Amino acid sequence: MLALLGRRGAGLARAGRAPQHSAFALVRAIATGASHGLNVLFVGSDDFSADVLGRLEQYSRNKTTAIGVLEVLCQKPFVRFGDNAKVTRVPTHQIAANRGLQPHLYDTQNGFWWTVPQPKGEEAGRFDIGVVCTGAPTLPQAFVDGFPMGVVMVHPSLLPKYRGDNPIQSAILAGESETGVSVVEYSATHEFGGRLLAQVPHELDPGMMYADVKSGLAHLGGELLAKVLHNLDFVRSQAVEQDESKAVYTRPMEDCRSRKIVWESMSATDIFNIFRA
């Protein structure tokens, strides 16, 4: 199973290393009675979501995939006026355009969109399951209930550690030697606290910059998500509740961006971690 995570995964789970997280064992390499032809709506707009979507789209092209239809719900590109008016890019919308995925767009400036759209693929029927990544808008319960198989979330940390919207920056700032990716059942009332479906650790090299960590975790998250969807019934039957006593929450983005260097009290490592994050 570990080998199927690819070369990136080799550093995440070395041969002979016992998994440290119980849900890690839930991911199987070969489907056993997995459902086929899931209609999946991917919800997200940012760079991390786009990288996860790119890996999931590659997986969906496999003839043995569990995905029947893959479409994207993302923010509508909009014009930002100023000295030089320009269209603000939406990373997942670009992935959809480049890979031939049907986009469903919402406009945060004009009303809202909390209705599950209909797939536009031929004879697709309706979406079975939703996928959301950290950084997407909080989904209301009515929207989550619109999917017969619910919604799952990809989060770049080893939940329940670093719940929140800035898990990668927070792990770097804390000087962690390990982070990872989790796939959980999405809960509208407890966004990051749903049942843990699968989890993979990822070594955090002390010299790695934020962009490199984000790219690696997104790549890993897309692969992990594909395995979860391919083994969904089994993985859900083995899901575990998160240990609330071990929950750690992320720093606000304002704190991540405005960290000041205090030369008198900070070590060289602390200063470098601010730079990396």
PDB file of C-alpha atoms in Angstrom:
ATOM      1  CA  MET A   1       0.000   0.000   0.000  1.00  0.00           C
ATOM      2  CA  LEU A   2       2.772   2.431   0.908  1.00  0.00           C
ATOM      3  CA  ALA A   3       4.466   1.981  -2.449  1.00  0.00           C
ATOM      4  CA  LEU A   4       1.355   3.142  -4.275  1.00  0.00           C
ATOM      5  CA  LEU A   5       1.789   6.602  -2.784  1.00  0.00           C
ATOM      6  CA  GLY A   6       4.610   7.104  -5.259  1.00  0.00           C
ATOM      7  CA  ARG A   7       8.088   8.531  -4.783  1.00  0.00           C
ATOM      8  CA  ARG A   8       6.788  11.402  -2.671  1.00  0.00           C
ATOM      9  CA  GLY A   9       5.131   8.869  -0.412  1.00  0.00           C
ATOM     10  CA  ALA A  10       8.345   6.922   0.039  1.00  0.00           C
ATOM     11  CA  GLY A  11       9.618   9.650   2.323  1.00  0.00           C
ATOM     12  CA  LEU A  12       6.279   9.877   4.094  1.00  0.00           C
ATOM     13  CA  ALA A  13       6.054   6.302   5.197  1.00  0.00           C
ATOM     14  CA  ARG A  14       9.400   4.580   5.106  1.00  0.00           C
ATOM     15  CA  ALA A  15       9.598   0.820   4.723  1.00  0.00           C
ATOM     16  CA  GLY A  16       9.350  -0.838   8.083  1.00  0.00           C
ATOM     17  CA  ARG A  17       7.878   2.201   9.801  1.00  0.00           C
ATOM     18  CA  ALA A  18       4.696   1.493  11.718  1.00  0.00           C
ATOM     19  CA  PRO A  19       1.886   3.962  10.983  1.00  0.00           C
ATOM     20  CA  GLN A  20       1.475   6.478  13.790  1.00  0.00           C
ATOM     21  CA  HIS A  21      -2.128   7.312  12.948  1.00  0.00           C
ATOM     22  CA  SER A  22      -4.834   4.660  13.138  1.00  0.00           C
ATOM     23  CA  ALA A  23      -6.753   5.904  10.114  1.00  0.00           C
ATOM     24  CA  PHE A  24      -3.630   5.490   7.961  1.00  0.00           C
ATOM     25  CA  ALA A  25      -4.399   1.775   7.801  1.00  0.00           C
ATOM     26  CA  LEU A  26      -7.798   2.442   6.270  1.00  0.00           C
ATOM     27  CA  VAL A  27      -6.477   3.201   2.792  1.00  0.00           C
ATOM     28  CA  ARG A  28      -6.207   0.165   0.528  1.00  0.00           C
ATOM     29  CA  ALA A  29      -4.361  -0.017  -2.747  1.00  0.00           C
ATOM     30  CA  ILE A  30      -6.731  -2.394  -4.500  1.00  0.00           C
ATOM     31  CA  ALA A  31     -10.472  -1.864  -4.368  1.00  0.00           C
ATOM     32  CA  THR A  32     -12.502  -4.622  -2.757  1.00  0.00           C
ATOM     33  CA  GLY A  33     -16.032  -4.244  -3.966  1.00  0.00           C
ATOM     34  CA  ALA A  34     -15.578  -0.512  -4.621  1.00  0.00           C
ATOM     35  CA  SER A  35     -18.402   1.366  -6.247  1.00  0.00           C
ATOM     36  CA  HIS A  36     -17.859   2.585  -9.790  1.00  0.00           C
ATOM     37  CA  GLY A  37     -19.169   5.579 -11.618  1.00  0.00           C
ATOM     38  CA  LEU A  38     -19.427   8.107  -8.780  1.00  0.00           C
ATOM     39  CA  ASN A  39     -20.553  11.541  -9.914  1.00  0.00           C
ATOM     40  CA  VAL A  40     -18.228  13.897  -8.030  1.00  0.00           C
ATOM     41  CA  LEU A  41     -18.567  17.655  -7.565  1.00  0.00           C
ATOM     42  CA  PHE A  42     -15.275  19.231  -6.532  1.00  0.00           C
ATOM     43  CA  VAL A  43     -15.744  22.460  -4.550  1.00  0.00           C
ATOM     44  CA  GLY A  44     -12.789  24.830  -4.269  1.00  0.00           C
ATOM     45  CA  SER A  45     -11.010  27.767  -5.870  1.00  0.00           C
ATOM     46  CA  ASP A  46      -7.488  28.249  -4.463  1.00  0.00           C
ATOM     47  CA  ASP A  47      -4.056  26.900  -5.422  1.00  0.00           C
ATOM     48  CA  PHE A  48      -4.114  23.962  -3.012  1.00  0.00           C
ATOM     49  CA  SER A  49      -7.539  22.922  -4.302  1.00  0.00           C
ATOM     50  CA  ALA A  50      -6.304  23.234  -7.889  1.00  0.00           C
ATOM     51  CA  ASP A  51      -3.352  20.920  -7.251  1.00  0.00           C
ATOM     52  CA  VAL A  52      -5.589  18.332  -5.563  1.00  0.00           C
ATOM     53  CA  LEU A  53      -8.071  18.614  -8.433  1.00  0.00           C
ATOM     54  CA  GLY A  54      -5.309  18.102 -10.974  1.00  0.00           C
ATOM     55  CA  ARG A  55      -4.270  14.816  -9.359  1.00  0.00           C
ATOM     56  CA  LEU A  56      -7.883  13.682  -9.036  1.00  0.00           C
ATOM     57  CA  GLU A  57      -8.548  14.477 -12.711  1.00  0.00           C
ATOM     58  CA  GLN A  58      -5.550  12.364 -13.733  1.00  0.00           C
ATOM     59  CA  TYR A  59      -6.935   9.494 -11.676  1.00  0.00           C
ATOM     60  CA  SER A  60     -10.412   9.906 -13.176  1.00  0.00           C
ATOM     61  CA  ARG A  61      -9.036   9.133 -16.644  1.00  0.00           C
ATOM     62  CA  ASN A  62      -8.109   5.620 -15.544  1.00  0.00           C
ATOM     63  CA  LYS A  63     -10.529   3.052 -16.978  1.00  0.00           C
ATOM     64  CA  THR A  64     -10.865   1.351 -13.591  1.00  0.00           C
ATOM     65  CA  THR A  65     -11.608   4.572 -11.745  1.00  0.00           C
ATOM     66  CA  ALA A  66     -14.452   4.906  -9.279  1.00  0.00           C
ATOM     67  CA  ILE A  67     -15.311   8.293 -10.803  1.00  0.00           C
ATOM     68  CA  GLY A  68     -17.942   8.525 -13.503  1.00  0.00           C
ATOM     69  CA  VAL A  69     -18.312  12.304 -13.752  1.00  0.00           C
ATOM     70  CA  LEU A  70     -15.989  14.944 -12.285  1.00  0.00           C
ATOM     71  CA  GLU A  71     -17.078  18.590 -12.402  1.00  0.00           C
ATOM     72  CA  VAL A  72     -15.994  21.719 -10.519  1.00  0.00           C
ATOM     73  CA  LEU A  73     -17.821  24.328  -8.447  1.00  0.00           C
ATOM     74  CA  CYS A  74     -15.622  27.389  -8.040  1.00  0.00           C
ATOM     75  CA  GLN A  75     -15.613  31.140  -7.729  1.00  0.00           C
ATOM     76  CA  LYS A  76     -16.292  33.082 -10.897  1.00  0.00           C
ATOM     77  CA  PRO A  77     -13.232  34.940 -12.255  1.00  0.00           C
ATOM     78  CA  PHE A  78     -13.828  38.638 -11.726  1.00  0.00           C
ATOM     79  CA  VAL A  79     -12.376  41.927 -12.917  1.00  0.00           C
ATOM     80  CA  ARG A  80     -10.319  43.820 -10.346  1.00  0.00           C
ATOM     81  CA  PHE A  81     -10.267  47.528 -11.113  1.00  0.00           C
ATOM     82  CA  GLY A  82      -7.395  49.797 -10.199  1.00  0.00           C
ATOM     83  CA  ASP A  83      -4.511  51.373 -11.999  1.00  0.00           C
ATOM     84  CA  ASN A  84      -4.593  48.409 -14.345  1.00  0.00           C
ATOM     85  CA  ALA A  85      -7.867  46.521 -14.575  1.00  0.00           C
ATOM     86  CA  LYS A  86      -7.348  42.772 -14.789  1.00  0.00           C
ATOM     87  CA  VAL A  87      -9.268  39.549 -14.454  1.00  0.00           C
ATOM     88  CA  THR A  88      -8.425  37.781 -11.188  1.00  0.00           C
ATOM     89  CA  ARG A  89      -7.531  34.187 -11.888  1.00  0.00           C
ATOM     90  CA  VAL A  90      -9.243  31.300 -10.142  1.00  0.00           C
ATOM     91  CA  PRO A  91      -6.827  28.338 -10.073  1.00  0.00           C
ATOM     92  CA  THR A  92      -9.438  25.559 -10.147  1.00  0.00           C
ATOM     93  CA  HIS A  93     -11.276  27.295 -12.986  1.00  0.00           C
ATOM     94  CA  GLN A  94      -8.025  27.253 -14.949  1.00  0.00           C
ATOM     95  CA  ILE A  95      -7.552  23.551 -14.252  1.00  0.00           C
ATOM     96  CA  ALA A  96     -11.130  22.901 -15.393  1.00  0.00           C
ATOM     97  CA  ALA A  97     -10.558  24.835 -18.622  1.00  0.00           C
ATOM     98  CA  ASN A  98      -7.240  23.123 -19.344  1.00  0.00           C
ATOM     99  CA  ARG A  99      -8.473  19.606 -18.567  1.00  0.00           C
ATOM    100  CA  GLY A 100     -11.934  19.816 -20.136  1.00  0.00           C
ATOM    101  CA  LEU A 101     -13.846  19.680 -16.850  1.00  0.00           C
ATOM    102  CA  GLN A 102     -17.271  21.298 -16.639  1.00  0.00           C
ATOM    103  CA  PRO A 103     -17.162  24.352 -14.324  1.00  0.00           C
ATOM    104  CA  HIS A 104     -20.100  25.592 -12.240  1.00  0.00           C
ATOM    105  CA  LEU A 105     -19.413  29.178 -11.191  1.00  0.00           C
ATOM    106  CA  TYR A 106     -20.635  31.218  -8.260  1.00  0.00           C
ATOM    107  CA  ASP A 107     -20.283  34.945  -7.718  1.00  0.00           C
ATOM    108  CA  THR A 108     -19.616  35.966  -4.120  1.00  0.00           C
ATOM    109  CA  GLN A 109     -20.553  39.559  -4.955  1.00  0.00           C
ATOM    110  CA  ASN A 110     -24.087  38.825  -6.179  1.00  0.00           C
ATOM    111  CA  GLY A 111     -26.254  36.690  -3.963  1.00  0.00           C
ATOM    112  CA  PHE A 112     -25.387  33.090  -3.260  1.00  0.00           C
ATOM    113  CA  TRP A 113     -25.404  29.680  -4.798  1.00  0.00           C
ATOM    114  CA  TRP A 114     -26.176  27.114  -2.118  1.00  0.00           C
ATOM    115  CA  THR A 115     -27.932  24.712  -4.448  1.00  0.00           C
ATOM    116  CA  VAL A 116     -26.187  21.593  -5.670  1.00  0.00           C
ATOM    117  CA  PRO A 117     -26.020  21.950  -9.473  1.00  0.00           C
ATOM    118  CA  GLN A 118     -26.936  19.215 -11.901  1.00  0.00           C
ATOM    119  CA  PRO A 119     -24.068  17.467 -13.691  1.00  0.00           C
ATOM    120  CA  LYS A 120     -23.779  18.495 -17.306  1.00  0.00           C
ATOM    121  CA  GLY A 121     -22.226  15.238 -18.415  1.00  0.00           C
ATOM    122  CA  GLU A 122     -24.381  13.060 -20.633  1.00  0.00           C
ATOM    123  CA  GLU A 123     -26.877  10.930 -18.698  1.00  0.00           C
ATOM    124  CA  ALA A 124     -25.112  11.850 -15.467  1.00  0.00           C
ATOM    125  CA  GLY A 125     -28.255  12.188 -13.343  1.00  0.00           C
ATOM    126  CA  ARG A 126     -27.090  13.925 -10.156  1.00  0.00           C
ATOM    127  CA  PHE A 127     -23.951  14.323  -8.104  1.00  0.00           C
ATOM    128  CA  ASP A 128     -23.411  11.496  -5.630  1.00  0.00           C
ATOM    129  CA  ILE A 129     -20.718  13.044  -3.470  1.00  0.00           C
ATOM    130  CA  GLY A 130     -19.040  16.386  -2.894  1.00  0.00           C
ATOM    131  CA  VAL A 131     -15.343  17.010  -2.285  1.00  0.00           C
ATOM    132  CA  VAL A 132     -14.069  20.166  -0.601  1.00  0.00           C
ATOM    133  CA  CYS A 133     -10.561  21.317   0.288  1.00  0.00           C
ATOM    134  CA  THR A 134      -9.440  23.530   3.117  1.00  0.00           C
ATOM    135  CA  GLY A 135      -9.760  27.148   2.000  1.00  0.00           C
ATOM    136  CA  ALA A 136     -13.174  26.742   0.345  1.00  0.00           C
ATOM    137  CA  PRO A 137     -16.207  28.570   1.781  1.00  0.00           C
ATOM    138  CA  THR A 138     -17.927  26.955   4.739  1.00  0.00           C
ATOM    139  CA  LEU A 139     -20.754  24.833   3.346  1.00  0.00           C
ATOM    140  CA  PRO A 140     -24.217  25.022   4.951  1.00  0.00           C
ATOM    141  CA  GLN A 141     -25.992  21.856   6.034  1.00  0.00           C
ATOM    142  CA  ALA A 142     -28.631  22.153   3.306  1.00  0.00           C
ATOM    143  CA  PHE A 143     -25.911  22.073   0.652  1.00  0.00           C
ATOM    144  CA  VAL A 144     -24.159  19.082   2.254  1.00  0.00           C
ATOM    145  CA  ASP A 145     -27.496  17.257   2.468  1.00  0.00           C
ATOM    146  CA  GLY A 146     -27.889  17.703  -1.298  1.00  0.00           C
ATOM    147  CA  PHE A 147     -25.383  14.880  -1.877  1.00  0.00           C
ATOM    148  CA  PRO A 148     -26.728  11.350  -1.258  1.00  0.00           C
ATOM    149  CA  MET A 149     -23.240  10.230  -0.161  1.00  0.00           C
ATOM    150  CA  GLY A 150     -22.372  13.434   1.698  1.00  0.00           C
ATOM    151  CA  VAL A 151     -19.201  15.511   1.400  1.00  0.00           C
ATOM    152  CA  VAL A 152     -15.581  14.652   2.200  1.00  0.00           C
ATOM    153  CA  MET A 153     -12.809  17.172   2.895  1.00  0.00           C
ATOM    154  CA  VAL A 154      -9.084  17.091   2.115  1.00  0.00           C
ATOM    155  CA  HIS A 155      -7.072  18.902   4.797  1.00  0.00           C
ATOM    156  CA  PRO A 156      -3.266  19.393   4.763  1.00  0.00           C
ATOM    157  CA  SER A 157      -2.481  18.380   8.327  1.00  0.00           C
ATOM    158  CA  LEU A 158      -2.666  15.365  10.590  1.00  0.00           C
ATOM    159  CA  LEU A 159      -6.054  16.088  12.118  1.00  0.00           C
ATOM    160  CA  PRO A 160      -7.028  16.826  14.844  1.00  0.00           C
ATOM    161  CA  LYS A 161      -3.774  18.807  14.788  1.00  0.00           C
ATOM    162  CA  TYR A 162      -3.887  22.164  13.013  1.00  0.00           C
ATOM    163  CA  ARG A 163      -7.566  22.540  12.349  1.00  0.00           C
ATOM    164  CA  GLY A 164      -8.336  25.738  10.482  1.00  0.00           C
ATOM    165  CA  ASP A 165      -7.480  27.547   7.267  1.00  0.00           C
ATOM    166  CA  ASN A 166      -3.696  27.888   7.624  1.00  0.00           C
ATOM    167  CA  PRO A 167      -2.415  24.437   8.608  1.00  0.00           C
ATOM    168  CA  ILE A 168       0.736  24.459   6.474  1.00  0.00           C
ATOM    169  CA  GLN A 169       1.940  27.862   7.662  1.00  0.00           C
ATOM    170  CA  SER A 170       1.122  26.962  11.253  1.00  0.00           C
ATOM    171  CA  ALA A 171       3.099  23.698  11.089  1.00  0.00           C
ATOM    172  CA  ILE A 172       6.128  25.506   9.626  1.00  0.00           C
ATOM    173  CA  LEU A 173       5.964  28.322  12.188  1.00  0.00           C
ATOM    174  CA  ALA A 174       5.801  25.745  14.978  1.00  0.00           C
ATOM    175  CA  GLY A 175       8.950  24.054  13.663  1.00  0.00           C
ATOM    176  CA  GLU A 176       7.193  20.714  13.146  1.00  0.00           C
ATOM    177  CA  SER A 177       9.257  17.851  11.711  1.00  0.00           C
ATOM    178  CA  GLU A 178       6.154  16.128  10.349  1.00  0.00           C
ATOM    179  CA  THR A 179       2.828  17.127   8.893  1.00  0.00           C
ATOM    180  CA  GLY A 180       0.511  15.262   6.510  1.00  0.00           C
ATOM    181  CA  VAL A 181      -2.828  15.028   4.754  1.00  0.00           C
ATOM    182  CA  SER A 182      -6.182  13.908   6.126  1.00  0.00           C
ATOM    183  CA  VAL A 183      -9.469  13.051   4.432  1.00  0.00           C
ATOM    184  CA  VAL A 184     -12.466  13.463   6.717  1.00  0.00           C
ATOM    185  CA  GLU A 185     -16.231  13.451   6.506  1.00  0.00           C
ATOM    186  CA  TYR A 186     -17.307  17.068   6.161  1.00  0.00           C
ATOM    187  CA  SER A 187     -19.526  18.435   8.888  1.00  0.00           C
ATOM    188  CA  ALA A 188     -21.286  21.777   8.443  1.00  0.00           C
ATOM    189  CA  THR A 189     -21.443  22.178  12.224  1.00  0.00           C
ATOM    190  CA  HIS A 190     -17.881  21.070  12.963  1.00  0.00           C
ATOM    191  CA  GLU A 191     -15.998  21.776   9.744  1.00  0.00           C
ATOM    192  CA  PHE A 192     -12.675  20.205  10.674  1.00  0.00           C
ATOM    193  CA  GLY A 193     -13.964  17.726  13.226  1.00  0.00           C
ATOM    194  CA  GLY A 194     -15.682  15.100  11.098  1.00  0.00           C
ATOM    195  CA  ARG A 195     -14.861  11.412  11.255  1.00  0.00           C
ATOM    196  CA  LEU A 196     -11.381  10.589  10.015  1.00  0.00           C
ATOM    197  CA  LEU A 197     -11.438   8.455   6.855  1.00  0.00           C
ATOM    198  CA  ALA A 198      -7.757   8.318   5.929  1.00  0.00           C
ATOM    199  CA  GLN A 199      -4.491   9.986   6.794  1.00  0.00           C
ATOM    200  CA  VAL A 200      -0.894   9.936   5.552  1.00  0.00           C
ATOM    201  CA  PRO A 201       2.097  11.519   7.328  1.00  0.00           C
ATOM    202  CA  HIS A 202       4.627  13.655   5.452  1.00  0.00           C
ATOM    203  CA  GLU A 203       8.116  14.508   6.682  1.00  0.00           C
ATOM    204  CA  LEU A 204       8.664  18.252   6.921  1.00  0.00           C
ATOM    205  CA  ASP A 205      12.272  19.008   6.045  1.00  0.00           C
ATOM    206  CA  PRO A 206      13.569  22.006   8.035  1.00  0.00           C
ATOM    207  CA  GLY A 207      14.682  23.718   4.815  1.00  0.00           C
ATOM    208  CA  MET A 208      11.427  23.359   2.860  1.00  0.00           C
ATOM    209  CA  MET A 209       9.580  26.523   1.894  1.00  0.00           C
ATOM    210  CA  TYR A 210       5.814  26.948   2.116  1.00  0.00           C
ATOM    211  CA  ALA A 211       5.231  26.632  -1.637  1.00  0.00           C
ATOM    212  CA  ASP A 212       7.130  23.336  -1.802  1.00  0.00           C
ATOM    213  CA  VAL A 213       5.306  21.892   1.198  1.00  0.00           C
ATOM    214  CA  LYS A 214       1.932  22.961  -0.220  1.00  0.00           C
ATOM    215  CA  SER A 215       2.673  21.406  -3.603  1.00  0.00           C
ATOM    216  CA  GLY A 216       3.815  18.130  -2.057  1.00  0.00           C
ATOM    217  CA  LEU A 217       0.810  17.882   0.257  1.00  0.00           C
ATOM    218  CA  ALA A 218      -1.624  18.688  -2.558  1.00  0.00           C
ATOM    219  CA  HIS A 219      -0.086  15.983  -4.745  1.00  0.00           C
ATOM    220  CA  LEU A 220      -0.355  13.508  -1.875  1.00  0.00           C
ATOM    221  CA  GLY A 221      -3.867  14.697  -1.010  1.00  0.00           C
ATOM    222  CA  GLY A 222      -5.111  14.070  -4.547  1.00  0.00           C
ATOM    223  CA  GLU A 223      -3.767  10.528  -4.481  1.00  0.00           C
ATOM    224  CA  LEU A 224      -5.190   9.845  -1.030  1.00  0.00           C
ATOM    225  CA  LEU A 225      -8.578  11.245  -2.052  1.00  0.00           C
ATOM    226  CA  ALA A 226      -8.637   9.006  -5.131  1.00  0.00           C
ATOM    227  CA  LYS A 227      -8.007   5.942  -2.973  1.00  0.00           C
ATOM    228  CA  VAL A 228     -10.722   6.968  -0.514  1.00  0.00           C
ATOM    229  CA  LEU A 229     -13.284   7.383  -3.316  1.00  0.00           C
ATOM    230  CA  HIS A 230     -12.253   4.035  -4.808  1.00  0.00           C
ATOM    231  CA  ASN A 231     -12.755   2.282  -1.462  1.00  0.00           C
ATOM    232  CA  LEU A 232     -15.444   4.529  -0.021  1.00  0.00           C
ATOM    233  CA  ASP A 233     -17.727   1.925   1.559  1.00  0.00           C
ATOM    234  CA  PHE A 234     -14.852   0.129   3.258  1.00  0.00           C
ATOM    235  CA  VAL A 235     -13.142   3.324   4.425  1.00  0.00           C
ATOM    236  CA  ARG A 236     -16.360   4.676   5.903  1.00  0.00           C
ATOM    237  CA  SER A 237     -17.016   1.411   7.700  1.00  0.00           C
ATOM    238  CA  GLN A 238     -13.631   1.831   9.426  1.00  0.00           C
ATOM    239  CA  ALA A 239     -13.807   5.587  10.078  1.00  0.00           C
ATOM    240  CA  VAL A 240     -12.722   6.854  13.489  1.00  0.00           C
ATOM    241  CA  GLU A 241     -13.749   9.854  15.565  1.00  0.00           C
ATOM    242  CA  GLN A 242     -11.124  12.520  16.124  1.00  0.00           C
ATOM    243  CA  ASP A 243      -9.644  12.815  19.596  1.00  0.00           C
ATOM    244  CA  GLU A 244     -10.876  16.233  20.742  1.00  0.00           C
ATOM    245  CA  SER A 245      -8.338  16.302  23.569  1.00  0.00           C
ATOM    246  CA  LYS A 246      -5.551  16.508  20.958  1.00  0.00           C
ATOM    247  CA  ALA A 247      -7.111  19.236  18.828  1.00  0.00           C
ATOM    248  CA  VAL A 248      -4.806  22.120  17.880  1.00  0.00           C
ATOM    249  CA  TYR A 249      -6.019  25.121  15.907  1.00  0.00           C
ATOM    250  CA  THR A 250      -4.149  27.158  13.316  1.00  0.00           C
ATOM    251  CA  ARG A 251      -2.890  30.709  13.576  1.00  0.00           C
ATOM    252  CA  PRO A 252      -5.015  33.416  11.898  1.00  0.00           C
ATOM    253  CA  MET A 253      -3.618  34.377   8.500  1.00  0.00           C
ATOM    254  CA  GLU A 254      -3.018  37.923   9.786  1.00  0.00           C
ATOM    255  CA  ASP A 255      -0.680  36.462  12.398  1.00  0.00           C
ATOM    256  CA  CYS A 256       1.100  34.288   9.837  1.00  0.00           C
ATOM    257  CA  ARG A 257       1.701  37.259   7.544  1.00  0.00           C
ATOM    258  CA  SER A 258       2.631  39.883  10.117  1.00  0.00           C
ATOM    259  CA  ARG A 259       5.032  37.984  12.347  1.00  0.00           C
ATOM    260  CA  LYS A 260       7.692  40.415  13.481  1.00  0.00           C
ATOM    261  CA  ILE A 261      11.255  39.410  14.070  1.00  0.00           C
ATOM    262  CA  VAL A 262      12.370  40.096  17.627  1.00  0.00           C
ATOM    263  CA  TRP A 263      16.112  39.727  17.460  1.00  0.00           C
ATOM    264  CA  GLU A 264      16.578  39.769  21.221  1.00  0.00           C
ATOM    265  CA  SER A 265      14.331  36.776  21.935  1.00  0.00           C
ATOM    266  CA  MET A 266      14.045  34.728  18.740  1.00  0.00           C
ATOM    267  CA  SER A 267      16.448  32.006  17.722  1.00  0.00           C
ATOM    268  CA  ALA A 268      17.846  31.709  14.198  1.00  0.00           C
ATOM    269  CA  THR A 269      15.494  28.763  13.662  1.00  0.00           C
ATOM    270  CA  ASP A 270      12.461  30.832  14.705  1.00  0.00           C
ATOM    271  CA  ILE A 271      13.412  33.580  12.267  1.00  0.00           C
ATOM    272  CA  PHE A 272      14.018  31.146   9.421  1.00  0.00           C
ATOM    273  CA  ASN A 273      10.660  29.455  10.058  1.00  0.00           C
ATOM    274  CA  ILE A 274       8.917  32.829   9.707  1.00  0.00           C
ATOM    275  CA  PHE A 275      10.686  33.292   6.380  1.00  0.00           C
ATOM    276  CA  ARG A 276       9.734  29.768   5.222  1.00  0.00           C
ATOM    277  CA  ALA A 277       6.075  30.178   6.193  1.00  0.00           C
TER     278      ALA A 277
END
